[in-house]
Amino acid sequence: MRYPVPSEVLKHAREADKQSLARLAETMKTVASVLSKQERAVETDPEMAERYLSAVGTPLAAEILAYYARPWTQEPPSFLHPDAETLWTIDEALASLETFEADNPEPVLRGPIGLLRDDLHATWIYLKRQDHTVAWVGDIGVGKTTALTHAVGLLVGDGRSGRKPAFPVGSGRVTVCETAVKASPTFGVLVDPEDDDEVARLTRDMVASLKPDSGALGPSAEVARVLRNMSGTRDFPVIINDEPVMQDPIKDLLEGGLGVDETTDRLIAAMTLSERRERQVILPEGSEDGLSWVSKRVSAINNGLDRQFTLPKRITVLMPSSRLSAEGQQLQVIDTRGVEGLTQRKDLIDHDQERRTLMVLCTKFADAPAPTVQRLLQDSVDAFSGAVDRRRKCILVLPRGDEALDVPGMDADVATRQLGYAIRRKDIEQALVKAGLPATPAYFFDARNDDPDKIWATLRGQITQMRAVYGDRAAKAAAGVAHLRENPHDVLAEQARHDVSVELDTVLTLADRLGDSVRPAYQNLVDQMAVGHHSSIAASIARRGDWSAFDFAEILGQGVRIDANARTQREATRLELKIEELENRWANVVSVRQTLESLRTKLADSRQGFLTSARTIGREAYADLLSGQSDIWALTADRYGRGAGYKRDVAADWRRWFVETPEAADTAAAISQRLMEAWRWWVIEALRRSAQPTPE
């Protein structure tokens, strides 16, 4: 064997035969403590691993020895890896392709060789990793956090008092930031903090919003709660005329004659930010109950009551969990911030476009699929992210009480919850069809009544389907390598490749253009203002668009991506149809057909690269444009607090500004030029390089 073996594989071989360490140590002429220490190590060197497995002496041990004795060209995945055999197929195919390329330097073969190599490398990289993110997304108050904590097992209490979520939960606006959960050997809490400048800025906003008649907008209720606790300025009760009344210490300071800046300085000083530098805390072994400890620490950090930590940007909980590390998958669960109208937040867009993330779209039972779920699905379609097609999105319905037994429209109560789920699932399917949205798997989880193991088995199954997309791609590429080796000098194939390259070059030349703008990027901003919360819009305007709950540059960047998708749809379809036509024409020439299948995959991947680039181009260009403007920010900031119709009026002001301002028109023109260059680089030239043989 050339490579080290993960020690867990050795332990697996021993335990499968129910051999004790003492018995194995006797066979190996060593002591059990040495083997125990070895099994706790991350990996074992090849010589020791071979001795160990030979001593175990079972068919499974022999199978493991044979696996690591294979002529791998790169470090092999663990024998326990769920895609180990697929990765071996890829490794073999890459080695075979390298040998074939060295023996067959003909230029006509360089195109298909390059396509197959790209496919194999991409699938190796994706499948070798076993980590995935499961992002739970839903409206504020939908019950997402409660369901997630029950599903993961983050519960405290006992059967008598009732088990409760270890995370702070309520009817909404409880968690101050995104929270993640990762499997770990021990319990711990990691915190990504806001920097001191941001804490100071948010504190000033909070103080300014409390000044009478200021019209200023403060931070969210969750953030304000943390800032008050950090500075010791929580409201407190006083008795006036025999009635309890809540007194606000910050208002008292302002009413006592202090200005906003002076009051802010006092609060910042009281926070002692220089002492709040802790970033992680790990529970020592043998200490108190881990889940109770996590609950107390997370609650304290989330509320600003732990003096070691500042305002968190993200909290990550570490905990032992078989549900997050089963079946060869290493899952990280993310409880995203509740959606408040706007679905085109940066974190949600990133999750939508990340190929390793499964988005769980949470919805209440009564209105499934909720408008937010439908908008998230539509966003994927508009941005051509491929999330639904690649099985990276699902709907999770969260029933409460007896909702599943009382389905509207039925003559009598439903006999079982499962029947209620079946009826609602059909309603969801019909609603998606009616809305013109793609079919999306719908699952159900009642936190109080359903088995968490079942929902995790279901979600892991969907992640397996996500991985199977790449497994199928690898199998096709490996078959393409095999056929190419068997038929390198097929005259018909060479003629076919020549015809394919000529015809594709003609179509690529025609497609080397960008259509007119279909939906200007600012329209996306206007549309998101219609669904966004007025306070988030106002907060962003007060910060010149730099506000995570309504980030102007992100929304405009996504608008550029949506428009870029629409502007290139015709040319992409033209290319897809030409590839399909060529596939049908040369269906009997297997090597050419497989090359065309790889080209189809290349087109899809290249288009995704172009659209991702379009979003970046738009975000950067509009961020630069808006940073230099003052009048439009002042105009729309002044509108807040002046009666009804705020969102309508602000949207109209921004639409007018984008239409009438020369700088906005210049930016749009510059973006179009950069999009043309990106389309040419990512799609046209990439396909041309793959389809045409390189001259001698």
C-alpha positions as MATLAB code, in Angstrom:
seq = 'MRYPVPSEVLKHAREADKQSLARLAETMKTVASVLSKQERAVETDPEMAERYLSAVGTPLAAEILAYYARPWTQEPPSFLHPDAETLWTIDEALASLETFEADNPEPVLRGPIGLLRDDLHATWIYLKRQDHTVAWVGDIGVGKTTALTHAVGLLVGDGRSGRKPAFPVGSGRVTVCETAVKASPTFGVLVDPEDDDEVARLTRDMVASLKPDSGALGPSAEVARVLRNMSGTRDFPVIINDEPVMQDPIKDLLEGGLGVDETTDRLIAAMTLSERRERQVILPEGSEDGLSWVSKRVSAINNGLDRQFTLPKRITVLMPSSRLSAEGQQLQVIDTRGVEGLTQRKDLIDHDQERRTLMVLCTKFADAPAPTVQRLLQDSVDAFSGAVDRRRKCILVLPRGDEALDVPGMDADVATRQLGYAIRRKDIEQALVKAGLPATPAYFFDARNDDPDKIWATLRGQITQMRAVYGDRAAKAAAGVAHLRENPHDVLAEQARHDVSVELDTVLTLADRLGDSVRPAYQNLVDQMAVGHHSSIAASIARRGDWSAFDFAEILGQGVRIDANARTQREATRLELKIEELENRWANVVSVRQTLESLRTKLADSRQGFLTSARTIGREAYADLLSGQSDIWALTADRYGRGAGYKRDVAADWRRWFVETPEAADTAAAISQRLMEAWRWWVIEALRRSAQPTPE';
ca = [
       0.000    0.000    0.000;
       1.234    3.498   -0.857;
      -1.162    5.652    1.122;
      -2.070    5.901    4.820;
      -5.399    4.457    5.931;
      -7.923    6.344    8.087;
      -7.819    4.731   11.524;
     -11.618    4.579   11.641;
     -11.447    2.094    8.738;
      -9.236   -0.215   10.796;
     -11.568    0.037   13.768;
     -14.518   -0.677   11.471;
     -12.863   -3.885   10.243;
     -12.152   -5.072   13.786;
     -15.585   -4.261   15.188;
     -17.355   -5.847   12.221;
     -15.799   -9.162   13.312;
     -16.500   -8.402   16.995;
     -12.834   -8.840   17.832;
     -11.620   -7.337   21.077;
      -8.503   -5.185   21.192;
      -6.928   -7.712   23.533;
      -7.450  -10.579   21.099;
      -6.112   -8.569   18.155;
      -3.122   -7.379   20.194;
      -2.283  -10.990   20.990;
      -2.354  -11.861   17.281;
      -0.114   -8.878   16.447;
       2.194   -9.569   19.418;
       1.650   -6.158   20.950;
      -0.504   -4.698   23.740;
      -4.088   -3.462   23.578;
      -3.182    0.073   24.717;
      -0.980    0.541   21.629;
      -3.813   -0.477   19.307;
      -6.320    1.658   21.210;
      -4.092    4.702   20.779;
      -3.666    3.882   17.089;
      -7.423    3.646   16.541;
      -7.851    7.104   18.066;
      -5.356    8.612   15.620;
      -6.575   10.267   12.427;
      -4.725    7.866   10.131;
      -2.347    4.936   10.189;
       0.777    4.563    8.074;
       0.609    1.951    5.260;
       2.922   -0.597    6.917;
       1.065   -0.598   10.236;
      -2.327   -0.623    8.482;
      -1.327   -3.693    6.467;
      -0.159   -5.522    9.636;
      -3.369   -4.605   11.444;
      -5.736   -5.706    8.641;
      -3.786   -8.895    8.003;
      -4.121   -9.737   11.677;
      -7.882   -9.112   11.620;
      -7.920  -11.713    8.845;
     -11.549  -11.418    7.684;
     -12.949  -11.116    4.140;
     -13.773   -7.479    4.946;
     -10.189   -6.826    6.018;
      -8.961   -8.450    2.798;
     -11.352   -6.240    0.815;
      -9.952   -3.141    2.524;
      -6.372   -4.252    1.790;
      -7.242   -4.775   -1.859;
      -8.938   -1.368   -2.020;
      -5.855    0.509   -0.792;
      -3.556   -1.648   -2.943;
      -5.229   -0.370   -6.117;
      -3.002    1.779   -8.353;
      -4.527    5.094   -7.292;
      -2.990    8.123   -9.020;
      -4.064   10.449   -6.195;
      -4.728    9.915   -2.516;
      -7.741    7.603   -2.303;
     -10.919    8.413   -0.417;
     -11.670    6.457    2.724;
     -12.891    2.905    2.208;
     -15.999    4.069    4.097;
     -16.611    6.989    1.718;
     -20.144    6.647    0.266;
     -18.860    7.314   -3.284;
     -15.617    5.368   -3.019;
     -16.250    3.172   -6.072;
     -17.369    6.114   -8.214;
     -14.182    7.954   -7.251;
     -12.141    4.876   -8.179;
     -13.868    4.870  -11.573;
     -12.918    8.540  -12.022;
      -9.314    7.918  -10.985;
      -8.994    4.993  -13.376;
     -10.531    7.021  -16.202;
      -8.163    9.951  -15.621;
      -5.138    7.645  -15.642;
      -6.403    5.941  -18.775;
      -7.021    9.294  -20.446;
      -3.521   10.504  -19.598;
      -1.985    7.384  -21.154;
      -4.209    7.655  -24.215;
      -3.291   11.321  -24.720;
       0.425   10.521  -24.579;
       0.006    7.753  -27.179;
      -2.326    9.742  -29.468;
      -1.114   13.319  -29.957;
      -3.406   13.933  -32.962;
      -4.899   17.465  -32.784;
      -8.360   16.164  -33.675;
      -8.500   14.344  -30.333;
      -7.510   17.252  -28.091;
     -11.010   18.690  -27.914;
     -12.775   15.521  -26.715;
      -9.860   14.668  -24.375;
     -10.066   18.106  -22.762;
     -13.840   17.871  -22.303;
     -13.616   14.457  -20.686;
     -10.786   15.536  -18.396;
     -12.742   18.618  -17.270;
     -15.783   16.468  -16.502;
     -13.757   13.937  -14.530;
     -11.885   16.560  -12.508;
     -15.098   18.439  -11.668;
     -16.861   15.305  -10.469;
     -13.823   14.135   -8.461;
     -13.640   17.464   -6.619;
     -17.368   17.481   -5.853;
     -17.699   13.849   -4.783;
     -14.448   13.594   -2.802;
     -15.777   16.099   -0.289;
     -18.415   14.743    2.088;
     -19.528   18.034    3.624;
     -22.810   19.718    2.745;
     -24.803   22.601    4.141;
     -28.512   22.327    4.915;
     -29.902   25.874    5.050;
     -33.328   26.238    6.672;
     -35.128   29.270    5.225;
     -38.523   30.714    6.072;
     -40.588   33.692    7.128;
     -40.226   35.238   10.559;
     -42.436   33.284   12.962;
     -42.925   30.274   10.678;
     -41.548   27.925   13.348;
     -38.275   27.230   11.550;
     -35.980   27.468   14.574;
     -38.254   25.357   16.756;
     -38.492   22.666   14.086;
     -34.747   22.727   13.460;
     -33.830   22.315   17.119;
     -36.215   19.366   17.488;
     -34.896   17.808   14.284;
     -31.233   18.172   15.269;
     -31.830   17.170   18.891;
     -30.865   20.509   20.429;
     -33.324   20.097   23.290;
     -33.039   20.566   27.032;
     -35.229   19.371   29.893;
     -36.673   15.961   30.704;
     -39.888   14.085   30.127;
     -41.543   15.553   33.200;
     -40.961   19.215   32.472;
     -41.080   18.813   28.712;
     -38.106   19.082   26.382;
     -37.563   22.555   24.964;
     -35.313   23.998   22.228;
     -31.811   24.860   23.369;
     -31.872   27.866   21.010;
     -33.822   30.989   21.987;
     -37.187   30.706   20.194;
     -40.459   32.607   20.118;
     -42.962   33.988   17.657;
     -40.205   35.737   15.707;
     -37.435   38.354   16.171;
     -35.667   36.290   18.827;
     -32.366   35.199   17.237;
     -30.080   38.141   16.537;
     -28.080   36.477   13.763;
     -27.652   33.388   11.629;
     -26.965   30.271   13.684;
     -25.211   27.117   12.472;
     -24.893   23.632   13.961;
     -21.961   21.297   13.213;
     -21.174   17.784   14.362;
     -18.170   17.659   16.687;
     -16.676   15.243   19.251;
     -17.485   17.732   22.017;
     -19.754   20.685   22.738;
     -18.677   24.218   21.910;
     -19.807   27.621   20.655;
     -18.002   29.653   17.973;
     -18.846   33.309   17.302;
     -18.146   35.415   14.226;
     -18.379   38.947   15.686;
     -19.408   42.301   14.297;
     -16.435   44.686   14.377;
     -16.294   47.549   16.859;
     -17.037   50.193   14.211;
     -20.268   48.430   13.247;
     -21.286   48.096   16.909;
     -20.684   51.827   17.352;
     -22.657   52.684   14.225;
     -25.618   50.530   15.267;
     -25.532   51.995   18.770;
     -25.649   55.524   17.383;
     -28.578   54.581   15.142;
     -30.410   53.209   18.172;
     -29.796   56.350   20.203;
     -30.743   58.673   17.336;
     -34.021   56.812   16.787;
     -35.004   57.520   20.414;
     -34.527   61.290   20.153;
     -37.955   62.955   19.961;
     -39.050   63.964   16.445;
     -35.740   62.782   14.952;
     -37.319   60.532   12.336;
     -34.150   58.402   12.510;
     -34.420   54.664   12.089;
     -32.880   52.383   14.665;
     -31.559   48.836   14.285;
     -33.811   45.782   14.437;
     -35.493   44.920   17.727;
     -33.166   41.913   18.138;
     -30.002   43.992   17.689;
     -31.314   46.791   19.921;
     -31.971   44.240   22.675;
     -28.348   43.039   22.516;
     -26.919   46.574   22.466;
     -29.005   47.584   25.486;
     -27.910   44.518   27.433;
     -24.265   45.065   26.533;
     -24.435   48.679   27.716;
     -26.670   48.059   30.745;
     -29.457   50.297   29.426;
     -32.441   47.975   29.463;
     -35.808   49.439   30.301;
     -36.662   48.946   33.969;
     -39.958   49.247   35.863;
     -40.844   52.145   38.138;
     -44.061   52.747   40.058;
     -45.977   55.904   39.123;
     -49.383   56.512   40.663;
     -49.383   52.930   41.933;
     -48.939   51.622   38.368;
     -45.782   49.989   36.959;
     -44.271   51.969   34.088;
     -41.194   51.047   32.040;
     -38.409   53.617   32.233;
     -35.908   53.997   29.352;
     -32.406   55.003   30.551;
     -31.355   56.132   27.057;
     -34.323   58.477   26.718;
     -33.534   59.784   30.191;
     -30.016   60.721   29.058;
     -31.346   62.473   25.959;
     -34.039   64.302   27.882;
     -31.422   65.314   30.440;
     -29.623   67.379   27.792;
     -27.049   64.974   26.327;
     -26.748   64.872   22.558;
     -26.832   61.763   20.388;
     -23.035   61.540   20.084;
     -22.414   62.035   23.795;
     -25.047   59.432   24.709;
     -23.601   56.996   22.196;
     -20.119   57.487   23.664;
     -21.428   56.646   27.129;
     -23.091   53.449   25.909;
     -19.985   52.342   24.006;
     -17.827   52.960   27.055;
     -20.222   50.919   29.201;
     -19.966   48.002   26.773;
     -16.196   47.605   27.424;
     -15.680   46.316   23.883;
     -11.954   45.834   24.510;
     -12.833   43.013   26.921;
     -15.273   41.334   24.539;
     -12.696   39.564   22.404;
     -13.635   35.910   22.921;
     -14.388   34.005   19.716;
     -15.008   30.471   20.981;
     -15.710   28.489   24.106;
     -15.431   24.696   24.420;
     -17.051   22.619   27.158;
     -14.368   20.721   29.110;
     -14.822   16.958   29.263;
     -16.667   15.709   32.317;
     -18.397   19.032   32.916;
     -22.134   19.725   33.097;
     -24.720   18.418   30.639;
     -23.616   19.559   27.187;
     -26.997   20.609   25.823;
     -27.876   22.614   28.933;
     -24.469   24.291   28.724;
     -24.980   25.125   25.029;
     -28.452   26.495   25.764;
     -27.164   28.844   28.457;
     -24.160   30.046   26.456;
     -26.055   30.619   23.199;
     -28.890   32.381   25.005;
     -26.445   34.656   26.799;
     -24.494   35.484   23.608;
     -27.687   35.956   21.588;
     -28.950   38.454   24.186;
     -25.680   40.299   24.814;
     -25.433   39.009   28.384;
     -22.079   37.216   28.077;
     -19.392   39.829   28.784;
     -16.775   37.805   26.882;
     -18.577   38.249   23.559;
     -19.591   41.264   21.487;
     -22.554   41.556   19.095;
     -22.505   38.306   17.058;
     -22.705   38.166   13.288;
     -22.956   34.378   13.311;
     -23.119   31.759   16.056;
     -21.951   28.186   15.394;
     -22.846   25.409   17.814;
     -20.613   22.323   17.982;
     -22.205   19.134   19.307;
     -21.956   15.345   19.002;
     -24.653   14.321   16.521;
     -25.230   11.083   14.664;
     -27.925   12.810   12.587;
     -25.420   15.264   11.125;
     -22.680   12.692   10.472;
     -24.554    9.612    9.262;
     -24.255    7.710    5.972;
     -20.876    9.243    5.156;
     -22.234   12.792    5.056;
     -20.882   15.622    7.190;
     -23.712   18.130    7.451;
     -23.735   21.689    8.701;
     -27.205   23.018    9.459;
     -27.832   26.756    9.164;
     -30.786   28.515   10.745;
     -30.951   31.576    8.489;
     -32.411   34.870    9.628;
     -36.162   34.959    9.145;
     -37.348   36.337    5.809;
     -39.237   39.605    6.038;
     -40.587   40.141    2.528;
     -37.240   40.421    0.718;
     -35.929   37.095   -0.633;
     -32.967   38.520   -2.562;
     -30.695   38.848    0.446;
     -27.030   38.112   -0.100;
     -27.013   35.089    2.222;
     -30.042   33.540    0.492;
     -28.639   34.196   -2.992;
     -25.342   32.600   -1.957;
     -27.147   29.515   -0.613;
     -29.179   29.293   -3.825;
     -26.058   29.303   -5.988;
     -23.801   27.103   -3.815;
     -23.739   23.616   -5.321;
     -23.132   21.882   -1.997;
     -26.114   23.452   -0.228;
     -29.597   22.003    0.188;
     -32.111   24.787    0.840;
     -35.020   23.694    3.027;
     -37.863   26.137    2.346;
     -40.046   26.155    5.455;
     -43.740   26.982    5.326;
     -46.757   26.736    7.589;
     -49.225   23.923    6.918;
     -52.220   26.179    6.276;
     -50.719   28.283    3.462;
     -48.175   25.866    1.958;
     -46.491   26.740   -0.320;
     -46.253   30.211    1.250;
     -45.654   33.270   -0.987;
     -42.060   33.465    0.298;
     -41.424   29.862   -0.782;
     -42.841   30.609   -4.212;
     -40.692   33.740   -4.566;
     -37.570   31.774   -3.609;
     -38.355   29.194   -6.285;
     -39.041   31.950   -8.823;
     -35.743   33.629   -7.915;
     -33.938   30.375   -8.802;
     -35.730   30.199  -12.148;
     -35.087   33.871  -12.983;
     -31.405   33.631  -12.046;
     -30.994   30.230  -13.772;
     -29.183   28.881  -10.706;
     -30.117   25.252  -11.436;
     -30.921   24.698   -7.749;
     -34.223   22.905   -8.335;
     -33.063   20.848  -11.333;
     -30.078   19.618   -9.341;
     -32.277   18.679   -6.364;
     -30.872   21.460   -4.174;
     -34.221   22.754   -2.941;
     -37.107   21.195   -1.089;
     -40.210   22.422    0.712;
     -40.634   21.551    4.387;
     -44.155   21.981    5.753;
     -44.338   22.551    9.513;
     -47.728   21.438   10.880;
     -48.758   22.481   14.375;
     -51.235   20.887   16.731;
     -53.953   19.011   14.837;
     -53.648   20.959   11.575;
     -52.868   17.789    9.621;
     -56.074   16.192   10.918;
     -58.247   19.147    9.923;
     -57.514   19.752    6.242;
     -59.769   22.426    4.676;
     -62.187   21.173    2.021;
     -62.644   17.710    3.498;
     -66.108   16.543    4.552;
     -64.786   15.057    7.783;
     -61.648   15.058    9.875;
     -58.724   13.217    8.327;
     -58.058    9.842    9.943;
     -54.257   10.114   10.256;
     -51.568   12.755   10.043;
     -49.936   10.907    7.150;
     -53.158   11.124    5.150;
     -53.358   14.842    5.938;
     -49.790   15.205    4.679;
     -50.653   13.356    1.450;
     -53.635   15.630    0.790;
     -51.581   18.770    1.445;
     -48.713   17.514   -0.722;
     -51.078   17.215   -3.672;
     -52.311   20.770   -3.003;
     -48.708   21.978   -3.071;
     -47.985   20.197   -6.347;
     -51.043   21.787   -7.960;
     -50.159   25.240   -6.590;
     -46.657   25.032   -8.083;
     -48.048   24.008  -11.469;
     -50.570   26.848  -11.384;
     -47.822   29.354  -10.541;
     -45.589   28.040  -13.343;
     -42.933   26.951  -10.853;
     -40.780   23.808  -11.099;
     -41.839   20.633   -9.307;
     -40.134   20.607   -5.900;
     -40.149   17.790   -3.306;
     -42.402   18.568   -0.325;
     -41.792   16.987    3.075;
     -43.549   17.358    6.430;
     -42.232   17.649    9.968;
     -44.332   18.195   13.063;
     -41.777   18.976   15.755;
     -44.027   17.644   18.515;
     -45.229   14.440   16.892;
     -42.937   13.293   14.053;
     -39.746   11.234   14.305;
     -36.659   13.462   13.716;
     -34.700   10.472   12.376;
     -37.180   10.147    9.517;
     -36.875   13.752    8.363;
     -33.082   13.522    8.493;
     -33.152   10.277    6.526;
     -35.284   12.112    3.957;
     -32.976   15.148    3.769;
     -29.877   12.945    3.556;
     -31.618   11.049    0.778;
     -32.058   14.282   -1.164;
     -28.385   15.138   -0.646;
     -27.599   11.682   -2.029;
     -29.630   12.674   -5.099;
     -27.627   15.904   -5.341;
     -24.455   13.837   -5.360;
     -25.930   11.334   -7.821;
     -26.113   14.122  -10.425;
     -22.314   14.209  -10.322;
     -22.056   10.431  -10.098;
     -24.022   10.087  -13.348;
     -21.856   12.732  -14.960;
     -18.718   10.831  -13.904;
     -20.074    7.541  -15.266;
     -20.775    9.125  -18.659;
     -17.323   10.690  -18.790;
     -15.632    7.383  -17.860;
     -17.638    5.605  -20.566;
     -16.505    8.302  -22.974;
     -12.866    7.637  -22.091;
     -13.325    3.893  -22.628;
     -14.919    4.388  -26.020;
     -12.297    6.911  -27.082;
      -9.547    4.406  -26.280;
     -11.278    1.659  -28.222;
     -11.921    3.759  -31.329;
      -9.126    6.339  -31.671;
      -8.771    6.094  -35.442;
     -12.379    5.760  -36.492;
     -12.454    7.629  -39.836;
     -16.166    8.285  -39.526;
     -15.634    9.715  -36.059;
     -12.915   12.031  -37.311;
     -15.145   13.237  -40.120;
     -18.004   13.660  -37.667;
     -15.823   15.687  -35.333;
     -14.797   17.889  -38.205;
     -18.415   18.483  -39.199;
     -19.379   19.132  -35.591;
     -16.599   21.669  -35.091;
     -17.483   23.508  -38.321;
     -21.199   23.673  -37.572;
     -20.729   24.617  -33.948;
     -18.267   27.333  -34.948;
     -20.910   28.806  -37.231;
     -23.514   28.799  -34.453;
     -21.030   30.169  -31.938;
     -20.279   33.044  -34.281;
     -23.996   33.813  -34.501;
     -24.331   33.529  -30.722;
     -21.410   35.887  -30.103;
     -23.736   38.732  -29.216;
     -25.751   40.046  -26.309;
     -29.420   40.829  -26.807;
     -30.950   44.100  -25.711;
     -31.759   44.527  -22.055;
     -35.022   42.749  -21.265;
     -35.461   43.785  -17.640;
     -33.228   46.619  -16.383;
     -31.435   45.896  -13.143;
     -33.199   48.732  -11.348;
     -36.527   46.982  -11.953;
     -35.342   44.260   -9.585;
     -34.681   46.932   -6.953;
     -38.162   48.380   -7.461;
     -39.756   44.921   -7.255;
     -37.901   44.067   -4.055;
     -39.001   47.378   -2.508;
     -42.575   46.242   -3.063;
     -42.049   43.118   -0.927;
     -39.354   44.362    1.471;
     -40.154   45.718    4.914;
     -40.298   49.522    5.059;
     -37.949   49.651    8.057;
     -35.295   47.576    6.253;
     -35.526   49.813    3.178;
     -35.235   52.943    5.304;
     -32.314   51.505    7.282;
     -30.485   50.693    4.057;
     -31.122   54.153    2.591;
     -29.800   55.714    5.813;
     -26.588   53.715    5.207;
     -26.383   54.442    1.477;
     -27.550   50.963    0.563;
     -25.118   49.068    2.792;
     -27.550   47.083    4.971;
     -27.656   43.298    4.953;
     -31.444   43.137    5.250;
     -31.809   45.223    2.054;
     -28.459   45.550    0.283;
     -28.890   47.825   -2.757;
     -25.757   46.625   -4.584;
     -26.623   42.944   -4.013;
     -30.178   43.416   -5.278;
     -28.992   45.358   -8.330;
     -26.287   42.732   -8.959;
     -28.947   40.027   -8.881;
     -30.998   42.187  -11.243;
     -28.064   42.230  -13.668;
     -27.855   38.434  -13.431;
     -31.589   38.032  -14.114;
     -31.346   40.390  -17.091;
     -28.194   38.630  -18.349;
     -30.050   35.310  -18.223;
     -32.922   36.778  -20.260;
     -30.571   38.497  -22.735;
     -28.663   35.291  -23.462;
     -31.620   32.888  -23.373;
     -32.136   32.966  -27.128;
     -28.465   32.332  -27.919;
     -28.153   29.624  -25.266;
     -31.225   27.907  -26.682;
     -29.746   28.176  -30.171;
     -26.607   26.411  -28.951;
     -28.565   23.748  -27.057;
     -30.703   22.966  -30.103;
     -27.655   22.722  -32.359;
     -25.932   20.326  -29.946;
     -29.137   18.265  -29.736;
     -29.403   18.185  -33.532;
     -25.793   17.019  -33.834;
     -26.344   14.375  -31.134;
     -29.263   12.961  -33.103;
     -27.354   13.049  -36.383;
     -24.293   11.280  -34.999;
     -26.070    9.021  -32.496;
     -24.396    5.937  -33.979;
     -20.903    7.358  -33.545;
     -20.572    6.795  -29.833;
     -17.386    8.770  -29.212;
     -18.801   11.839  -30.972;
     -22.144   11.540  -29.213;
     -20.352   11.365  -25.868;
     -18.274   14.402  -26.792;
     -21.480   16.281  -27.570;
     -22.968   15.193  -24.238;
     -19.886   16.627  -22.549;
     -20.300   19.800  -24.592;
     -23.877   20.087  -23.352;
     -22.597   19.855  -19.766;
     -19.867   22.366  -20.601;
     -22.482   24.774  -21.927;
     -24.544   24.521  -18.730;
     -21.481   24.986  -16.502;
     -20.116   27.844  -18.619;
     -23.446   29.620  -18.556;
     -23.547   29.322  -14.772;
     -20.052   30.822  -14.651;
     -21.193   33.686  -16.886;
     -24.277   34.405  -14.764;
     -22.252   34.339  -11.536;
     -19.831   36.766  -13.160;
     -22.780   38.940  -14.256;
     -23.962   39.240  -10.658;
     -20.473   40.273   -9.533;
     -20.123   42.782  -12.376;
     -23.467   44.362  -11.533;
     -22.880   44.436   -7.780;
     -19.481   46.101   -8.088;
     -20.542   48.594  -10.762;
     -23.641   49.753   -8.926;
     -21.879   49.865   -5.548;
     -19.327   52.216   -7.120;
     -22.053   54.318   -8.757;
     -24.214   54.670   -5.646;
     -21.310   55.467   -3.335;
     -20.761   58.716   -5.240;
     -24.362   59.923   -5.107;
     -25.806   62.187   -2.436;
     -29.005   63.751   -3.693;
     -30.981   60.552   -4.267;
     -29.991   59.190   -0.852;
     -30.998   62.441    0.843;
     -34.261   62.642   -1.091;
     -35.398   59.119   -0.257;
     -34.115   59.300    3.343;
     -36.196   62.412    3.911;
     -39.364   60.594    2.812;
     -39.341   58.224    5.809;
     -41.886   59.038    8.505;
     -43.946   61.383    6.302;
     -47.158   59.440    6.005;
     -48.531   56.502    4.027;
     -47.170   55.286    0.696;
     -43.517   55.318    1.736;
     -42.438   52.266   -0.254;
     -44.403   53.356   -3.334;
     -42.924   56.862   -3.310;
     -39.351   55.746   -2.653;
     -39.565   53.136   -5.429;
     -40.852   55.823   -7.826;
     -37.986   58.158   -6.844;
     -35.404   55.470   -7.501;
     -36.991   54.425  -10.794;
     -36.971   58.052  -11.942;
     -33.368   58.472  -10.870;
     -32.179   55.410  -12.803;
     -34.106   56.483  -15.919;
     -33.126   60.163  -15.910;
     -29.596   60.275  -14.441;
     -26.767   60.237  -17.021;
     -24.403   58.466  -14.601;
     -26.898   55.610  -14.198;
     -27.201   55.271  -17.965;
     -23.405   55.283  -18.325;
     -23.099   52.561  -15.677;
     -25.715   50.413  -17.425;
     -23.836   50.803  -20.717;
     -20.527   49.887  -19.074;
     -22.137   46.831  -17.488;
     -23.462   45.747  -20.890;
     -19.974   45.987  -22.348;
     -18.520   43.911  -19.521;
     -21.333   41.376  -19.875;
     -20.507   40.999  -23.565;
     -16.879   40.327  -22.688;
     -17.907   37.865  -19.982;
     -20.343   36.033  -22.325;
     -17.611   35.735  -24.929;
     -15.038   34.465  -22.418;
     -17.207   32.134  -20.349;
     -19.373   30.644  -23.101;
     -18.403   31.391  -26.681;
     -14.631   30.949  -26.428;
     -14.894   28.132  -23.877;
     -17.115   26.078  -26.187;
     -15.042   26.986  -29.214;
     -11.870   25.777  -27.518;
     -13.590   22.518  -26.553;
     -15.258   21.879  -29.919;
     -12.452   22.692  -32.329;
      -9.271   20.644  -32.780;
      -6.057   22.478  -32.063;
      -3.905   22.960  -35.198;
      -0.533   21.296  -35.423;
];
